[in-house]
mmCIF file of C-alpha atoms (C1' of nucleotides) in Angstrom:
data_model
loop_
_atom_site.group_PDB
_atom_site.id
_atom_site.type_symbol
_atom_site.label_atom_id
_atom_site.label_comp_id
_atom_site.label_asym_id
_atom_site.label_seq_id
_atom_site.Cartn_x
_atom_site.Cartn_y
_atom_site.Cartn_z
ATOM 1 C CA UNK E 1 -3.956 -34.041 2.306
ATOM 2 C CA UNK E 2 -6.742 -35.009 -0.240
ATOM 3 C CA UNK E 3 -10.185 -34.062 -0.266
ATOM 4 C CA UNK E 4 -11.381 -36.929 2.258
ATOM 5 C CA UNK E 5 -14.718 -37.555 3.335
ATOM 6 C CA UNK E 6 -15.253 -35.454 6.665
ATOM 7 C CA UNK E 7 -16.718 -38.570 8.724
ATOM 8 C CA UNK E 8 -15.957 -36.798 11.861
ATOM 9 C CA UNK E 9 -14.329 -33.109 11.265
ATOM 10 C CA UNK E 10 -11.945 -32.109 13.916
ATOM 11 C CA UNK E 11 -12.952 -28.942 16.064
ATOM 12 C CA UNK E 12 -10.277 -26.976 14.342
ATOM 13 C CA UNK E 13 -11.693 -27.851 10.608
ATOM 14 C CA UNK E 14 -15.081 -26.799 11.785
ATOM 15 C CA UNK E 15 -13.635 -23.643 13.071
ATOM 16 C CA UNK E 16 -11.824 -22.787 10.116
ATOM 17 C CA UNK E 17 -14.815 -23.523 7.950
ATOM 18 C CA UNK E 18 -17.045 -21.373 10.362
ATOM 19 C CA UNK E 19 -14.419 -18.574 9.729
ATOM 20 C CA UNK E 20 -14.041 -18.771 6.329
ATOM 21 C CA UNK E 21 -18.310 -18.426 5.517
ATOM 22 C CA UNK E 22 -18.386 -15.625 8.165
ATOM 23 C CA UNK E 23 -15.733 -13.728 6.455
ATOM 24 C CA UNK E 24 -17.214 -14.491 3.067
ATOM 25 C CA UNK E 25 -20.609 -12.974 4.138
ATOM 26 C CA UNK E 26 -19.164 -9.908 5.705
ATOM 27 C CA UNK E 27 -17.297 -9.338 2.380
ATOM 28 C CA UNK E 28 -20.527 -9.675 0.332
ATOM 29 C CA UNK E 29 -22.387 -7.295 2.802
ATOM 30 C CA UNK E 30 -19.577 -4.595 2.766
ATOM 31 C CA UNK E 31 -19.221 -4.843 -1.090
ATOM 32 C CA UNK E 32 -22.901 -4.370 -1.277
ATOM 33 C CA UNK E 33 -22.945 -1.464 1.337
ATOM 34 C CA UNK E 34 -19.852 0.102 -0.684
ATOM 35 C CA UNK E 35 -21.984 -0.117 -3.755
ATOM 36 C CA UNK E 36 -24.338 2.643 -2.085
ATOM 37 C CA UNK E 37 -21.703 4.599 -0.759
ATOM 38 C CA UNK E 38 -21.867 3.285 2.789
ATOM 39 C CA UNK E 39 -19.033 1.870 4.863
ATOM 40 C CA UNK E 40 -19.936 -1.517 6.439
ATOM 41 C CA UNK E 41 -20.390 0.070 9.809
ATOM 42 C CA UNK E 42 -22.585 2.576 8.830
ATOM 43 C CA UNK E 43 -24.700 -0.148 6.877
ATOM 44 C CA UNK E 44 -24.550 -2.122 10.135
ATOM 45 C CA UNK E 45 -25.843 0.626 12.077
ATOM 46 C CA UNK E 46 -28.833 1.099 9.355
ATOM 47 C CA UNK E 47 -29.588 -2.396 9.635
ATOM 48 C CA UNK E 48 -30.403 -2.209 13.088
ATOM 49 C CA UNK E 49 -33.068 0.773 12.855
ATOM 50 C CA UNK E 50 -36.280 -1.163 12.525
ATOM 51 C CA UNK E 51 -37.539 1.651 15.152
ATOM 52 C CA UNK E 52 -36.316 4.659 16.869
ATOM 53 C CA UNK E 53 -33.258 3.558 18.857
ATOM 54 C CA UNK E 54 -31.305 5.740 21.580
ATOM 55 C CA UNK E 55 -27.660 6.202 20.758
ATOM 56 C CA UNK E 56 -26.762 4.141 23.837
ATOM 57 C CA UNK E 57 -28.725 1.367 22.611
ATOM 58 C CA UNK E 58 -27.108 1.419 19.565
ATOM 59 C CA UNK E 59 -23.757 1.586 21.278
ATOM 60 C CA UNK E 60 -25.045 -1.596 23.361
ATOM 61 C CA UNK E 61 -25.688 -3.583 20.053
ATOM 62 C CA UNK E 62 -22.202 -2.483 18.344
ATOM 63 C CA UNK E 63 -20.407 -3.297 21.393
ATOM 64 C CA UNK E 64 -18.629 -0.085 21.325
ATOM 65 C CA UNK E 65 -18.125 3.158 22.933
ATOM 66 C CA UNK E 66 -20.916 5.700 22.815
ATOM 67 C CA UNK E 67 -18.664 8.543 21.556
ATOM 68 C CA UNK E 68 -17.951 6.296 18.470
ATOM 69 C CA UNK E 69 -21.876 6.161 17.766
ATOM 70 C CA UNK E 70 -21.813 9.990 17.617
ATOM 71 C CA UNK E 71 -19.227 10.069 14.821
ATOM 72 C CA UNK E 72 -21.181 7.272 12.697
ATOM 73 C CA UNK E 73 -24.527 8.862 13.294
ATOM 74 C CA UNK E 74 -23.123 12.244 12.350
ATOM 75 C CA UNK E 75 -22.011 11.024 8.979
ATOM 76 C CA UNK E 76 -25.461 9.296 8.194
ATOM 77 C CA UNK E 77 -27.234 12.051 9.157
ATOM 78 C CA UNK E 78 -25.096 14.183 6.877
ATOM 79 C CA UNK E 79 -26.363 11.950 4.050
ATOM 80 C CA UNK E 80 -29.845 12.317 4.906
ATOM 81 C CA UNK E 81 -30.134 8.537 5.757
ATOM 82 C CA UNK E 82 -31.322 8.922 9.505
ATOM 83 C CA UNK E 83 -32.571 11.570 11.821
ATOM 84 C CA UNK E 84 -32.078 12.483 15.419
ATOM 85 C CA UNK E 85 -35.114 12.972 17.363
ATOM 86 C CA UNK E 86 -35.655 14.251 20.962
ATOM 87 C CA UNK E 87 -37.181 11.465 23.052
ATOM 88 C CA UNK E 88 -40.719 12.676 24.493
ATOM 89 C CA UNK E 89 -39.982 11.107 27.757
ATOM 90 C CA UNK E 90 -36.490 11.861 28.439
ATOM 91 C CA UNK E 91 -34.777 14.924 27.431
ATOM 92 C CA UNK E 92 -31.121 13.322 27.652
ATOM 93 C CA UNK E 93 -32.104 10.632 25.239
ATOM 94 C CA UNK E 94 -31.621 11.034 21.209
ATOM 95 C CA UNK E 95 -33.614 8.636 19.068
ATOM 96 C CA UNK E 96 -32.283 7.842 16.149
ATOM 97 C CA UNK E 97 -34.589 7.100 13.277
ATOM 98 C CA UNK E 98 -34.064 5.995 9.657
ATOM 99 C CA UNK E 99 -35.374 8.026 7.016
ATOM 100 C CA UNK E 100 -37.280 6.707 4.248
ATOM 101 C CA UNK E 101 -34.033 7.233 2.111
ATOM 102 C CA UNK E 102 -32.446 4.854 4.648
ATOM 103 C CA UNK E 103 -34.844 2.517 4.754
ATOM 104 C CA UNK E 104 -34.718 2.154 0.975
ATOM 105 C CA UNK E 105 -30.777 2.034 0.742
ATOM 106 C CA UNK E 106 -30.534 -0.853 3.647
ATOM 107 C CA UNK E 107 -33.265 -2.653 2.029
ATOM 108 C CA UNK E 108 -31.383 -2.495 -1.381
ATOM 109 C CA UNK E 109 -28.053 -3.625 0.202
ATOM 110 C CA UNK E 110 -29.699 -6.517 1.675
ATOM 111 C CA UNK E 111 -31.256 -7.660 -1.751
ATOM 112 C CA UNK E 112 -27.617 -7.423 -3.534
ATOM 113 C CA UNK E 113 -25.751 -9.852 -1.332
ATOM 114 C CA UNK E 114 -25.853 -11.749 -4.427
ATOM 115 C CA UNK E 115 -22.945 -14.211 -3.152
ATOM 116 C CA UNK E 116 -24.602 -15.064 0.213
ATOM 117 C CA UNK E 117 -28.498 -15.171 -1.524
ATOM 118 C CA UNK E 118 -26.910 -17.511 -4.363
ATOM 119 C CA UNK E 119 -25.197 -19.783 -1.947
ATOM 120 C CA UNK E 120 -28.258 -20.291 0.212
ATOM 121 C CA UNK E 121 -30.360 -20.749 -2.825
ATOM 122 C CA UNK E 122 -28.375 -24.304 -3.484
ATOM 123 C CA UNK E 123 -30.039 -25.561 -0.332
ATOM 124 C CA UNK E 124 -33.051 -27.619 -0.564
ATOM 125 C CA UNK E 125 -35.872 -27.060 2.003
ATOM 126 C CA UNK E 126 -34.777 -30.166 4.347
ATOM 127 C CA UNK E 127 -31.247 -28.994 4.070
ATOM 128 C CA UNK E 128 -32.052 -25.482 4.954
ATOM 129 C CA UNK E 129 -34.237 -26.751 7.804
ATOM 130 C CA UNK E 130 -31.380 -28.904 9.109
ATOM 131 C CA UNK E 131 -28.809 -25.929 8.947
ATOM 132 C CA UNK E 132 -31.248 -23.389 10.486
ATOM 133 C CA UNK E 133 -31.638 -25.917 13.373
ATOM 134 C CA UNK E 134 -27.903 -26.584 13.963
ATOM 135 C CA UNK E 135 -27.020 -23.101 13.802
ATOM 136 C CA UNK E 136 -29.660 -22.119 15.938
ATOM 137 C CA UNK E 137 -28.114 -24.622 18.831
ATOM 138 C CA UNK E 138 -24.919 -22.996 18.327
ATOM 139 C CA UNK E 139 -26.081 -19.482 18.650
ATOM 140 C CA UNK E 140 -26.548 -19.204 22.491
ATOM 141 C CA UNK E 141 -23.479 -20.368 23.337
ATOM 142 C CA UNK E 142 -21.496 -18.188 21.100
ATOM 143 C CA UNK E 143 -23.042 -15.103 22.100
ATOM 144 C CA UNK E 144 -22.201 -15.554 25.719
ATOM 145 C CA UNK E 145 -19.402 -13.592 27.016
ATOM 146 C CA UNK E 146 -16.266 -14.738 28.573
ATOM 147 C CA UNK N 1 -44.571 -14.134 16.087
ATOM 148 C CA UNK N 2 -43.478 -16.737 18.776
ATOM 149 C CA UNK N 3 -40.628 -18.893 18.736
ATOM 150 C CA UNK N 4 -42.248 -21.666 16.681
ATOM 151 C CA UNK N 5 -40.468 -24.605 15.336
ATOM 152 C CA UNK N 6 -38.332 -23.695 12.272
ATOM 153 C CA UNK N 7 -40.157 -26.184 9.951
ATOM 154 C CA UNK N 8 -38.514 -24.313 6.747
ATOM 155 C CA UNK N 9 -36.849 -21.308 7.763
ATOM 156 C CA UNK N 10 -37.337 -18.355 5.596
ATOM 157 C CA UNK N 11 -33.811 -17.189 3.601
ATOM 158 C CA UNK N 12 -34.157 -14.034 5.182
ATOM 159 C CA UNK N 13 -34.225 -15.864 8.869
ATOM 160 C CA UNK N 14 -31.110 -18.150 7.695
ATOM 161 C CA UNK N 15 -29.350 -15.216 6.436
ATOM 162 C CA UNK N 16 -30.131 -13.328 10.084
ATOM 163 C CA UNK N 17 -28.981 -16.450 11.838
ATOM 164 C CA UNK N 18 -25.653 -16.799 9.631
ATOM 165 C CA UNK N 19 -24.692 -13.059 10.110
ATOM 166 C CA UNK N 20 -25.439 -13.283 14.066
ATOM 167 C CA UNK N 21 -23.023 -16.592 14.471
ATOM 168 C CA UNK N 22 -20.547 -14.577 12.098
ATOM 169 C CA UNK N 23 -20.580 -11.702 14.339
ATOM 170 C CA UNK N 24 -20.190 -13.754 17.594
ATOM 171 C CA UNK N 25 -17.350 -15.636 16.051
ATOM 172 C CA UNK N 26 -15.758 -12.228 15.498
ATOM 173 C CA UNK N 27 -16.160 -10.687 18.571
ATOM 174 C CA UNK N 28 -14.803 -13.949 20.316
ATOM 175 C CA UNK N 29 -11.810 -13.642 18.098
ATOM 176 C CA UNK N 30 -11.351 -10.100 18.559
ATOM 177 C CA UNK N 31 -11.366 -10.411 22.255
ATOM 178 C CA UNK N 32 -8.933 -13.126 22.449
ATOM 179 C CA UNK N 33 -6.575 -11.153 20.424
ATOM 180 C CA UNK N 34 -7.200 -8.064 22.514
ATOM 181 C CA UNK N 35 -5.914 -10.194 25.354
ATOM 182 C CA UNK N 36 -2.587 -10.387 23.616
ATOM 183 C CA UNK N 37 -2.163 -6.970 23.044
ATOM 184 C CA UNK N 38 -3.568 -7.527 19.349
ATOM 185 C CA UNK N 39 -6.154 -5.774 16.992
ATOM 186 C CA UNK N 40 -8.277 -8.057 15.222
ATOM 187 C CA UNK N 41 -6.368 -7.256 11.777
ATOM 188 C CA UNK N 42 -3.279 -8.057 13.249
ATOM 189 C CA UNK N 43 -4.333 -11.422 14.716
ATOM 190 C CA UNK N 44 -5.729 -11.980 11.207
ATOM 191 C CA UNK N 45 -2.628 -11.521 9.277
ATOM 192 C CA UNK N 46 -0.721 -13.451 11.764
ATOM 193 C CA UNK N 47 -3.219 -16.173 11.380
ATOM 194 C CA UNK N 48 -2.365 -16.628 7.745
ATOM 195 C CA UNK N 49 1.468 -16.730 8.039
ATOM 196 C CA UNK N 50 1.567 -20.526 7.978
ATOM 197 C CA UNK N 51 4.621 -19.917 6.051
ATOM 198 C CA UNK N 52 6.455 -16.804 4.551
ATOM 199 C CA UNK N 53 4.222 -14.765 2.511
ATOM 200 C CA UNK N 54 4.856 -11.810 0.230
ATOM 201 C CA UNK N 55 2.999 -8.452 1.141
ATOM 202 C CA UNK N 56 1.516 -8.454 -1.965
ATOM 203 C CA UNK N 57 -0.300 -11.916 -1.415
ATOM 204 C CA UNK N 58 -1.539 -10.792 2.096
ATOM 205 C CA UNK N 59 -2.997 -7.904 0.658
ATOM 206 C CA UNK N 60 -4.744 -10.334 -1.854
ATOM 207 C CA UNK N 61 -5.611 -12.469 0.872
ATOM 208 C CA UNK N 62 -7.211 -9.514 3.101
ATOM 209 C CA UNK N 63 -8.754 -8.158 -0.128
ATOM 210 C CA UNK N 64 -7.195 -4.595 0.661
ATOM 211 C CA UNK N 65 -4.807 -2.026 -0.884
ATOM 212 C CA UNK N 66 -1.029 -3.205 -0.651
ATOM 213 C CA UNK N 67 -0.340 0.163 1.041
ATOM 214 C CA UNK N 68 -2.686 -0.983 4.050
ATOM 215 C CA UNK N 69 -0.405 -4.031 4.578
ATOM 216 C CA UNK N 70 2.640 -1.859 4.961
ATOM 217 C CA UNK N 71 1.451 -0.345 7.931
ATOM 218 C CA UNK N 72 0.058 -3.559 9.299
ATOM 219 C CA UNK N 73 3.433 -5.611 9.057
ATOM 220 C CA UNK N 74 5.213 -2.470 10.292
ATOM 221 C CA UNK N 75 3.268 -2.617 13.681
ATOM 222 C CA UNK N 76 3.482 -6.399 13.877
ATOM 223 C CA UNK N 77 7.392 -6.314 13.201
ATOM 224 C CA UNK N 78 7.722 -3.516 16.087
ATOM 225 C CA UNK N 79 6.150 -5.984 18.145
ATOM 226 C CA UNK N 80 8.664 -8.725 17.083
ATOM 227 C CA UNK N 81 5.925 -11.057 16.407
ATOM 228 C CA UNK N 82 6.806 -10.819 12.400
ATOM 229 C CA UNK N 83 9.904 -10.577 10.147
ATOM 230 C CA UNK N 84 10.385 -9.176 6.781
ATOM 231 C CA UNK N 85 12.865 -11.188 4.740
ATOM 232 C CA UNK N 86 14.286 -10.631 1.258
ATOM 233 C CA UNK N 87 13.080 -13.204 -1.473
ATOM 234 C CA UNK N 88 16.185 -15.012 -2.649
ATOM 235 C CA UNK N 89 14.480 -15.105 -6.160
ATOM 236 C CA UNK N 90 13.235 -11.510 -6.730
ATOM 237 C CA UNK N 91 14.515 -8.610 -5.221
ATOM 238 C CA UNK N 92 11.293 -6.464 -5.135
ATOM 239 C CA UNK N 93 9.317 -8.902 -2.889
ATOM 240 C CA UNK N 94 9.641 -9.014 0.758
ATOM 241 C CA UNK N 95 8.493 -12.041 2.289
ATOM 242 C CA UNK N 96 6.676 -11.832 5.834
ATOM 243 C CA UNK N 97 7.530 -14.555 8.560
ATOM 244 C CA UNK N 98 5.966 -15.186 11.608
ATOM 245 C CA UNK N 99 8.591 -15.200 14.444
ATOM 246 C CA UNK N 100 8.226 -17.833 17.217
ATOM 247 C CA UNK N 101 6.929 -15.307 19.385
ATOM 248 C CA UNK N 102 4.258 -14.516 16.824
ATOM 249 C CA UNK N 103 3.498 -18.401 16.279
ATOM 250 C CA UNK N 104 3.044 -18.542 19.968
ATOM 251 C CA UNK N 105 0.718 -15.583 20.444
ATOM 252 C CA UNK N 106 -1.584 -16.812 17.601
ATOM 253 C CA UNK N 107 -1.862 -20.127 18.763
ATOM 254 C CA UNK N 108 -2.956 -18.847 21.829
ATOM 255 C CA UNK N 109 -5.197 -16.572 20.502
ATOM 256 C CA UNK N 110 -6.830 -19.531 18.748
ATOM 257 C CA UNK N 111 -7.136 -21.644 21.883
ATOM 258 C CA UNK N 112 -8.512 -18.869 23.827
ATOM 259 C CA UNK N 113 -11.832 -18.298 21.619
ATOM 260 C CA UNK N 114 -13.880 -20.049 24.525
ATOM 261 C CA UNK N 115 -17.227 -18.967 23.093
ATOM 262 C CA UNK N 116 -16.566 -20.349 19.736
ATOM 263 C CA UNK N 117 -14.952 -23.708 21.640
ATOM 264 C CA UNK N 118 -17.959 -24.077 24.012
ATOM 265 C CA UNK N 119 -20.579 -23.686 21.424
ATOM 266 C CA UNK N 120 -19.071 -26.347 19.084
ATOM 267 C CA UNK N 121 -18.332 -28.604 22.103
ATOM 268 C CA UNK N 122 -22.412 -28.884 22.325
ATOM 269 C CA UNK N 123 -22.378 -30.693 19.125
ATOM 270 C CA UNK N 124 -21.802 -34.392 18.823
ATOM 271 C CA UNK N 125 -20.049 -36.051 16.538
ATOM 272 C CA UNK N 126 -22.968 -36.699 14.114
ATOM 273 C CA UNK N 127 -24.179 -32.845 14.127
ATOM 274 C CA UNK N 128 -20.715 -31.753 13.536
ATOM 275 C CA UNK N 129 -20.335 -33.946 10.618
ATOM 276 C CA UNK N 130 -23.766 -32.667 9.280
ATOM 277 C CA UNK N 131 -23.063 -29.061 9.883
ATOM 278 C CA UNK N 132 -19.693 -29.386 8.234
ATOM 279 C CA UNK N 133 -21.138 -31.018 5.042
ATOM 280 C CA UNK N 134 -23.696 -28.542 4.637
ATOM 281 C CA UNK N 135 -21.383 -25.607 5.336
ATOM 282 C CA UNK N 136 -18.903 -27.275 3.081
ATOM 283 C CA UNK N 137 -21.584 -26.985 0.330
ATOM 284 C CA UNK N 138 -21.978 -23.327 1.300
ATOM 285 C CA UNK N 139 -18.639 -21.923 0.820
ATOM 286 C CA UNK N 140 -17.654 -22.202 -2.894
ATOM 287 C CA UNK N 141 -20.710 -19.982 -3.406
ATOM 288 C CA UNK N 142 -20.013 -17.674 -0.750
ATOM 289 C CA UNK N 143 -16.533 -17.142 -1.790
ATOM 290 C CA UNK N 144 -17.340 -16.583 -5.505
ATOM 291 C CA UNK N 145 -17.140 -12.661 -6.238
ATOM 292 C CA UNK N 146 -19.673 -10.734 -7.837
ATOM 293 C "C1'" DC V 1 -32.321 20.545 46.919
ATOM 294 C "C1'" DT V 2 -28.245 18.080 46.668
ATOM 295 C "C1'" DC V 3 -25.964 13.883 44.814
ATOM 296 C "C1'" DG V 4 -25.143 10.270 42.070
ATOM 297 C "C1'" DA V 5 -25.747 8.219 37.798
ATOM 298 C "C1'" DT V 6 -26.749 8.092 33.009
ATOM 299 C "C1'" DA V 7 -27.280 10.365 27.890
ATOM 300 C "C1'" DG V 8 -24.882 12.499 24.883
ATOM 301 C "C1'" DT V 9 -20.834 15.387 23.039
ATOM 302 C "C1'" DT V 10 -16.152 16.810 22.069
ATOM 303 C "C1'" DG V 11 -11.039 16.419 21.704
ATOM 304 C "C1'" DA V 12 -6.745 14.085 21.494
ATOM 305 C "C1'" DG V 13 -4.882 10.218 19.312
ATOM 306 C "C1'" DG V 14 -4.108 5.403 17.339
ATOM 307 C "C1'" DA V 15 -5.165 1.832 13.948
ATOM 308 C "C1'" DG V 16 -7.358 0.467 9.653
ATOM 309 C "C1'" DG V 17 -8.552 1.844 4.943
ATOM 310 C "C1'" DT V 18 -8.289 4.300 0.226
ATOM 311 C "C1'" DC V 19 -5.852 6.667 -3.731
ATOM 312 C "C1'" DA V 20 -2.098 8.615 -5.918
ATOM 313 C "C1'" DA V 21 2.926 9.257 -6.632
ATOM 314 C "C1'" DG V 22 7.318 7.661 -6.172
ATOM 315 C "C1'" DT V 23 11.183 4.015 -6.431
ATOM 316 C "C1'" DA V 24 13.158 -0.273 -7.593
ATOM 317 C "C1'" DA V 25 13.696 -4.204 -9.736
ATOM 318 C "C1'" DA V 26 12.019 -7.625 -13.382
ATOM 319 C "C1'" DC V 27 10.595 -8.593 -18.014
ATOM 320 C "C1'" DA V 28 9.702 -8.023 -23.063
ATOM 321 C "C1'" DA V 29 11.198 -7.008 -27.506
ATOM 322 C "C1'" DT V 30 12.732 -6.634 -31.344
ATOM 323 C "C1'" DA S 1 21.652 -2.981 -24.803
ATOM 324 C "C1'" DT S 2 18.328 0.400 -24.259
ATOM 325 C "C1'" DT S 3 13.786 1.365 -24.070
ATOM 326 C "C1'" DG S 4 9.496 0.529 -22.159
ATOM 327 C "C1'" DT S 5 5.765 -1.486 -19.476
ATOM 328 C "C1'" DT S 6 4.489 -4.127 -15.381
ATOM 329 C "C1'" DT S 7 4.990 -5.708 -10.631
ATOM 330 C "C1'" DA S 8 6.297 -5.137 -5.437
ATOM 331 C "C1'" DC S 9 6.493 -2.198 -2.098
ATOM 332 C "C1'" DT S 10 6.672 2.270 0.555
ATOM 333 C "C1'" DT S 11 5.171 7.125 1.344
ATOM 334 C "C1'" DG S 12 2.133 10.925 2.293
ATOM 335 C "C1'" DA S 13 -2.524 13.123 2.412
ATOM 336 C "C1'" DC S 14 -6.898 11.922 4.033
ATOM 337 C "C1'" DC S 15 -11.018 9.638 5.607
ATOM 338 C "C1'" DT S 16 -13.620 6.287 8.846
ATOM 339 C "C1'" DC S 17 -13.639 3.863 13.285
ATOM 340 C "C1'" DC S 18 -12.497 3.213 17.638
ATOM 341 C "C1'" DT S 19 -11.034 4.107 22.661
ATOM 342 C "C1'" DC S 20 -10.383 7.045 26.790
ATOM 343 C "C1'" DA S 21 -10.786 11.217 29.336
ATOM 344 C "C1'" DA S 22 -13.515 15.429 30.416
ATOM 345 C "C1'" DC S 23 -17.497 18.289 29.827
ATOM 346 C "C1'" DT S 24 -22.725 19.405 29.945
ATOM 347 C "C1'" DA S 25 -27.137 18.243 30.764
ATOM 348 C "C1'" DT S 26 -31.049 15.541 32.710
ATOM 349 C "C1'" DC S 27 -32.934 12.257 35.672
ATOM 350 C "C1'" DG S 28 -34.096 9.952 40.025
ATOM 351 C "C1'" DA S 29 -33.131 8.903 45.285
ATOM 352 C "C1'" DG S 30 -33.024 10.239 49.362
#
DNA sequence: CTCGATAGTTGAGGAGGTCAAGTAAACAAT
DNA sequence: ATTGTTTACTTGACCTCCTCAACTATCGAG
């Protein structure tokens, strides 16, 4: 009942905490994106565009249907944040590229995730390293598909 | 460039890792929900219903407009997973309550988050406690609103 | 060259989301 | 007590996200 020391937290407690952190980070991201007139999905797509990416690759990354990407990229393109370029080696594929404006916007969104940045700043170097190591061990298992 | 030891990870690396874990967990949750014919939003609502909750409280928890909750609860109610009950002390409010079937479904969804459970199982008691303590320190800062 | 796979789009339709407007009930307020 | 303000919820219009099925264009193998 009380806020006792978590000697050995139950898996359920850990799960709940992980979910709460994930939710909070997502809200932070969505809020920052919204300040720049973007939905969280649009921002997520923009965040993937380090370089040119075919529509299909984008759909794979987002784990969604290809037809969905068409609409999202349509709207990003209408705002001038992204361009569709023909692929020189395969005339079927269209590579999506972030424009200068697009790169600028997503950079600012990342910078403006204040809650997340603030929370991470409360951790010292040692704690950061420990957390990083633990999460890195968790990651491969989490990304395995059923 | 290579996968070097993360002596002191940069904040950006930590941020990226945290985002990846959050995304993976969310996908796991959505997949489990989908096995039971639920969207992730519906499952999320069901997960909040430990006890009766007014529509308004639900909207606050989900950080969304109240009119949105109307539709979500409509669909849950149509499947018999949830009931709207009049509040005895305030005739304006309708308390949302999970039915037996609703409780059952959300319990199974939680159990079926295999990727997440599997990943957490790779951690020993000590590591779990350490991770829990670190995340618990992060949480309050993350949930602060800008 | 033809056949089968792949990349992308379109259209239909559902779910999630917002905003504006409306109804009903609670709460003041002297 | 009646008048006015606030609160809880719903409805309707409208957008984005998302899936599925169907279509076009291109690629690649035999």
